[in-house]
mmCIF file of C-alpha atoms in Angstrom:
data_model
loop_
_atom_site.group_PDB
_atom_site.id
_atom_site.type_symbol
_atom_site.label_atom_id
_atom_site.label_comp_id
_atom_site.label_asym_id
_atom_site.label_seq_id
_atom_site.Cartn_x
_atom_site.Cartn_y
_atom_site.Cartn_z
ATOM 1 C CA MET A 1 -29.238 24.046 28.707
ATOM 2 C CA THR A 2 -26.853 24.869 26.142
ATOM 3 C CA THR A 3 -23.883 22.640 25.026
ATOM 4 C CA ALA A 4 -20.611 23.788 23.710
ATOM 5 C CA GLN A 5 -19.351 22.049 20.552
ATOM 6 C CA SER A 6 -15.575 22.024 19.788
ATOM 7 C CA PRO A 7 -14.555 23.429 16.580
ATOM 8 C CA ARG A 8 -14.023 20.932 13.801
ATOM 9 C CA THR A 9 -10.590 19.965 13.233
ATOM 10 C CA VAL A 10 -9.312 19.363 9.891
ATOM 11 C CA PRO A 11 -7.140 16.007 9.971
ATOM 12 C CA LYS A 12 -3.754 16.701 8.671
ATOM 13 C CA ARG A 13 -2.745 14.655 5.554
ATOM 14 C CA SER A 14 -0.658 11.706 6.041
ATOM 15 C CA ARG A 15 2.742 11.683 4.308
ATOM 16 C CA ALA A 16 1.904 8.233 2.798
ATOM 17 C CA ARG A 17 -1.286 9.905 1.053
ATOM 18 C CA THR A 18 1.429 12.540 -0.395
ATOM 19 C CA PHE A 19 4.309 10.399 -1.265
ATOM 20 C CA ILE A 20 2.530 7.124 -2.517
ATOM 21 C CA PRO A 21 1.073 8.899 -5.724
ATOM 22 C CA LEU A 22 4.315 10.629 -6.417
ATOM 23 C CA GLY A 23 6.400 7.396 -6.058
ATOM 24 C CA ILE A 24 3.824 5.561 -8.302
ATOM 25 C CA ALA A 25 4.316 8.403 -11.068
ATOM 26 C CA ALA A 26 7.950 8.402 -10.707
ATOM 27 C CA TRP A 27 8.230 4.540 -11.009
ATOM 28 C CA LEU A 28 5.916 4.428 -14.135
ATOM 29 C CA VAL A 29 8.044 7.287 -15.925
ATOM 30 C CA LEU A 30 11.172 5.290 -15.079
ATOM 31 C CA GLU A 31 9.837 1.953 -16.175
ATOM 32 C CA ILE A 32 8.474 3.601 -19.609
ATOM 33 C CA TRP A 33 11.972 5.199 -20.045
ATOM 34 C CA LEU A 34 13.723 1.956 -19.524
ATOM 35 C CA LEU A 35 11.583 0.262 -22.016
ATOM 36 C CA THR A 36 12.321 2.931 -24.646
ATOM 37 C CA VAL A 37 16.108 2.675 -23.797
ATOM 38 C CA VAL A 38 15.897 -1.185 -24.448
ATOM 39 C CA ALA A 39 13.725 -0.603 -27.288
ATOM 40 C CA ASP A 40 16.293 1.633 -28.910
ATOM 41 C CA VAL A 41 19.313 -0.727 -28.105
ATOM 42 C CA ALA A 42 17.691 -4.223 -28.911
ATOM 43 C CA GLY A 43 14.746 -3.509 -30.810
ATOM 44 C CA GLY A 44 10.928 -3.048 -30.427
ATOM 45 C CA LEU A 45 10.420 -6.781 -31.133
ATOM 46 C CA THR A 46 12.752 -7.764 -28.362
ATOM 47 C CA VAL A 47 10.794 -5.528 -25.821
ATOM 48 C CA LEU A 48 7.801 -7.207 -26.900
ATOM 49 C CA LEU A 49 9.206 -10.826 -26.612
ATOM 50 C CA LEU A 50 10.292 -9.777 -23.206
ATOM 51 C CA LEU A 51 7.146 -8.599 -21.793
ATOM 52 C CA VAL A 52 5.350 -11.896 -23.171
ATOM 53 C CA GLY A 53 7.746 -13.861 -21.798
ATOM 54 C CA ALA A 54 7.396 -11.966 -18.211
ATOM 55 C CA VAL A 55 3.789 -12.511 -18.168
ATOM 56 C CA VAL A 56 4.083 -16.357 -19.029
ATOM 57 C CA LEU A 57 6.932 -16.851 -16.551
ATOM 58 C CA GLY A 58 4.800 -14.835 -13.777
ATOM 59 C CA ALA A 59 1.786 -16.776 -14.453
ATOM 60 C CA VAL A 60 3.691 -20.171 -14.319
ATOM 61 C CA VAL A 61 5.211 -19.041 -10.840
ATOM 62 C CA ILE A 62 1.784 -17.877 -9.504
ATOM 63 C CA LYS A 63 0.005 -21.367 -10.529
ATOM 64 C CA SER A 64 2.907 -23.178 -8.907
ATOM 65 C CA ALA A 65 2.853 -21.278 -5.649
ATOM 66 C CA GLY A 66 -0.721 -21.569 -5.513
ATOM 67 C CA ARG A 67 -0.656 -25.283 -5.991
ATOM 68 C CA ARG A 68 2.096 -25.623 -3.461
ATOM 69 C CA ALA A 69 -0.151 -23.702 -0.731
ATOM 70 C CA PHE A 70 -2.973 -25.627 -1.453
ATOM 71 C CA ARG A 71 -1.103 -28.798 -1.103
ATOM 72 C CA ASN A 72 0.396 -27.458 2.036
ATOM 73 C CA LEU A 73 -3.024 -26.513 3.511
ATOM 74 C CA THR A 74 -4.505 -29.886 2.511
ATOM 75 C CA GLU A 75 -1.821 -31.603 4.367
ATOM 76 C CA THR A 76 -2.176 -29.461 7.600
ATOM 77 C CA LEU A 77 -5.862 -30.252 7.735
ATOM 78 C CA GLN A 78 -5.384 -33.742 7.192
ATOM 79 C CA ARG A 79 -2.809 -34.079 10.027
ATOM 80 C CA GLN A 80 -5.058 -32.009 12.385
ATOM 81 C CA GLN A 81 -7.843 -34.580 11.639
ATOM 82 C CA GLN A 82 -5.712 -37.540 12.394
ATOM 83 C CA ARG A 83 -4.580 -35.946 15.532
ATOM 84 C CA GLN A 84 -5.790 -37.405 18.775
ATOM 85 C CA PRO A 85 -7.783 -35.363 21.116
ATOM 86 C CA GLY A 86 -5.361 -35.196 23.942
ATOM 87 C CA GLU A 87 -2.433 -34.794 21.611
ATOM 88 C CA ALA A 88 -0.575 -31.312 21.324
ATOM 89 C CA PRO A 89 -0.656 -29.528 18.062
ATOM 90 C CA GLU A 90 2.563 -29.376 15.858
ATOM 91 C CA THR A 91 4.677 -26.562 16.115
ATOM 92 C CA GLY A 92 7.677 -25.241 13.911
ATOM 93 C CA THR A 93 6.219 -26.089 10.635
ATOM 94 C CA GLY A 94 6.780 -22.382 9.547
ATOM 95 C CA SER A 95 5.972 -20.499 6.422
ATOM 96 C CA THR A 96 7.128 -21.881 3.148
ATOM 97 C CA GLY A 97 7.197 -18.686 1.515
ATOM 98 C CA ASN A 98 3.959 -19.015 -0.829
ATOM 99 C CA GLY A 99 2.973 -15.501 -0.563
ATOM 100 C CA PHE A 100 6.443 -14.100 -1.536
ATOM 101 C CA LEU A 101 6.490 -16.535 -4.463
ATOM 102 C CA MET A 102 2.957 -15.179 -5.544
ATOM 103 C CA LEU A 103 4.173 -11.763 -5.101
ATOM 104 C CA GLY A 104 7.323 -12.215 -7.110
ATOM 105 C CA GLY A 105 5.222 -13.922 -9.900
ATOM 106 C CA LEU A 106 2.712 -10.780 -9.824
ATOM 107 C CA LEU A 107 5.736 -8.518 -10.194
ATOM 108 C CA ILE A 108 7.151 -10.472 -13.112
ATOM 109 C CA MET A 109 3.701 -10.213 -14.797
ATOM 110 C CA LEU A 110 3.509 -6.377 -14.518
ATOM 111 C CA PRO A 111 4.976 -5.061 -17.693
ATOM 112 C CA GLY A 112 8.165 -3.261 -16.883
ATOM 113 C CA LEU A 113 11.683 -4.054 -16.255
ATOM 114 C CA ILE A 114 12.194 -2.828 -12.744
ATOM 115 C CA THR A 115 9.248 -4.870 -11.526
ATOM 116 C CA ASP A 116 10.696 -7.972 -13.370
ATOM 117 C CA VAL A 117 14.020 -7.742 -11.538
ATOM 118 C CA LEU A 118 12.165 -7.283 -8.357
ATOM 119 C CA GLY A 119 10.151 -10.328 -9.196
ATOM 120 C CA LEU A 120 13.029 -12.589 -10.157
ATOM 121 C CA LEU A 121 14.871 -11.526 -6.907
ATOM 122 C CA LEU A 122 11.706 -12.831 -4.779
ATOM 123 C CA LEU A 123 12.293 -16.320 -6.578
ATOM 124 C CA ILE A 124 15.637 -16.519 -4.671
ATOM 125 C CA PRO A 125 14.979 -18.827 -1.582
ATOM 126 C CA PRO A 126 17.405 -16.856 0.691
ATOM 127 C CA VAL A 127 15.834 -13.566 -0.183
ATOM 128 C CA ARG A 128 12.403 -14.748 0.474
ATOM 129 C CA LEU A 129 13.697 -16.252 3.735
ATOM 130 C CA ALA A 130 15.188 -12.909 4.745
ATOM 131 C CA LEU A 131 12.254 -10.998 3.854
ATOM 132 C CA GLY A 132 9.877 -13.587 5.737
ATOM 133 C CA ARG A 133 12.113 -13.246 8.878
ATOM 134 C CA TYR A 134 12.135 -9.412 8.576
ATOM 135 C CA ALA A 135 8.448 -9.224 8.025
ATOM 136 C CA GLU A 136 7.644 -11.698 11.018
ATOM 137 C CA ARG A 137 10.011 -9.402 13.403
ATOM 138 C CA SER A 138 8.158 -6.065 11.988
ATOM 139 C CA LEU A 139 4.786 -7.548 12.580
ATOM 140 C CA ASP A 140 5.696 -8.743 16.061
ATOM 141 C CA ARG A 141 7.135 -5.435 17.080
ATOM 142 C CA ARG A 142 4.004 -3.490 15.767
ATOM 143 C CA MET A 143 1.570 -5.824 17.743
ATOM 144 C CA ARG A 144 3.580 -5.522 21.005
ATOM 145 C CA ALA A 145 3.599 -1.819 20.324
ATOM 146 C CA ALA A 146 -0.005 -1.667 19.729
ATOM 147 C CA ALA A 147 -0.926 -3.961 22.739
ATOM 148 C CA VAL A 148 -3.654 -2.388 25.177
ATOM 149 C CA PRO A 149 -4.253 -3.507 28.401
ATOM 150 C CA GLY A 150 -7.232 -5.982 28.545
ATOM 151 C CA SER A 151 -8.254 -8.364 25.831
ATOM 152 C CA LEU A 152 -8.157 -8.368 21.910
ATOM 153 C CA GLY A 153 -11.752 -7.241 22.216
ATOM 154 C CA ASP A 154 -10.655 -4.337 24.224
ATOM 155 C CA ALA A 155 -8.245 -3.419 21.556
ATOM 156 C CA PHE A 156 -10.792 -3.742 18.916
ATOM 157 C CA GLN A 157 -13.111 -1.625 20.824
ATOM 158 C CA GLN A 158 -10.659 1.088 21.256
ATOM 159 C CA ALA A 159 -9.925 1.224 17.667
ATOM 160 C CA ARG A 160 -13.592 1.120 16.672
ATOM 161 C CA MET A 161 -14.261 4.040 18.973
ATOM 162 C CA ARG A 162 -11.790 6.239 17.220
ATOM 163 C CA GLN A 163 -12.947 6.000 13.900
ATOM 164 C CA PRO A 164 -13.596 7.513 11.338
ATOM 165 C CA ASP A 165 -13.514 11.118 12.443
ATOM 166 C CA GLY A 166 -11.468 10.620 15.558
ATOM 167 C CA LYS A 167 -14.289 11.484 18.130
ATOM 168 C CA VAL A 168 -14.550 9.412 21.161
ATOM 169 C CA VAL A 169 -17.962 8.987 22.822
ATOM 170 C CA GLN A 170 -17.530 8.149 26.232
ATOM 171 C CA GLY A 171 -20.488 6.533 27.983
ATOM 172 C CA GLU A 172 -21.654 4.110 30.582
ATOM 173 C CA VAL A 173 -24.577 1.434 30.025
ATOM 174 C CA ILE A 174 -26.236 0.494 33.661
ATOM 175 C CA ARG A 175 -28.501 -2.624 33.304
ATOM 176 C CA HIS A 176 -30.810 -3.696 36.140
ATOM 177 C CA ASP A 177 -31.257 -7.308 35.708
ATOM 178 C CA ASP A 178 -32.350 -7.951 39.437
ATOM 179 C CA GLU A 179 -35.340 -5.551 39.061
ATOM 180 C CA ARG A 180 -37.534 -7.654 36.719
ATOM 181 C CA GLN A 181 -40.926 -6.182 35.788
ATOM 182 C CA SER A 182 -43.778 -8.342 36.752
ATOM 183 C CA PRO A 183 -47.206 -8.283 34.598
ATOM 184 C CA GLY A 184 -48.787 -6.242 37.321
ATOM 185 C CA HIS A 185 -45.864 -3.915 37.799
ATOM 186 C CA PRO A 186 -47.115 -0.141 37.045
ATOM 187 C CA GLY A 187 -44.238 0.414 34.607
ATOM 188 C CA ASP A 188 -45.335 -2.558 32.472
ATOM 189 C CA GLU A 189 -47.030 -0.996 29.399
ATOM 190 C CA GLY A 190 -46.760 -4.374 27.218
ATOM 191 C CA PRO A 191 -45.184 -4.600 23.804
ATOM 192 C CA ARG A 192 -44.445 -1.152 22.213
ATOM 193 C CA PRO A 193 -45.179 -0.393 18.458
ATOM 194 C CA PRO A 194 -42.179 0.112 16.521
ATOM 195 C CA LEU A 195 -40.730 3.353 15.980
ATOM 196 C CA THR A 196 -41.492 4.981 12.635
ATOM 197 C CA PRO A 197 -39.658 7.939 11.161
#
């Protein structure tokens, strides 16, 4: 019996794998150019003070956002422990934007003027709120689009079957639990030794 093998197809390179390295390179060149322009206008010491100040400010923002997130988590756990067994869980507490605060602090810490401006924008509460709503809607839309009939386990199984090379192996497992072998059954050979390579 011969089996026909389909020719191996090379997957196409995604656009993200092409444009992300180019975008990072362009961003780095722009950051270095802006730092040299500011150094020519204001002096090298000013640029050094800006970079050190940005690192300190970013660290303070990340530390305060982390403390706030830990405090919120502690309060939530305490409320859940104090809740009575028949009581419904609280809803509507919402996100406080600690993730965007930490991201803002990280962007401020990175050396460069563009990342500093983006990080400072993330410190403004209306900007964080708008970005949080956009991220929530986007995630909700993607989850609805990726919904497969069945449970979450089915979706996980579907995703797992198609990775990493895209091949899908179809199969069926048949299990005969009602035909248990008894000690006198002719198919009973006792324990089998482990398989060795």
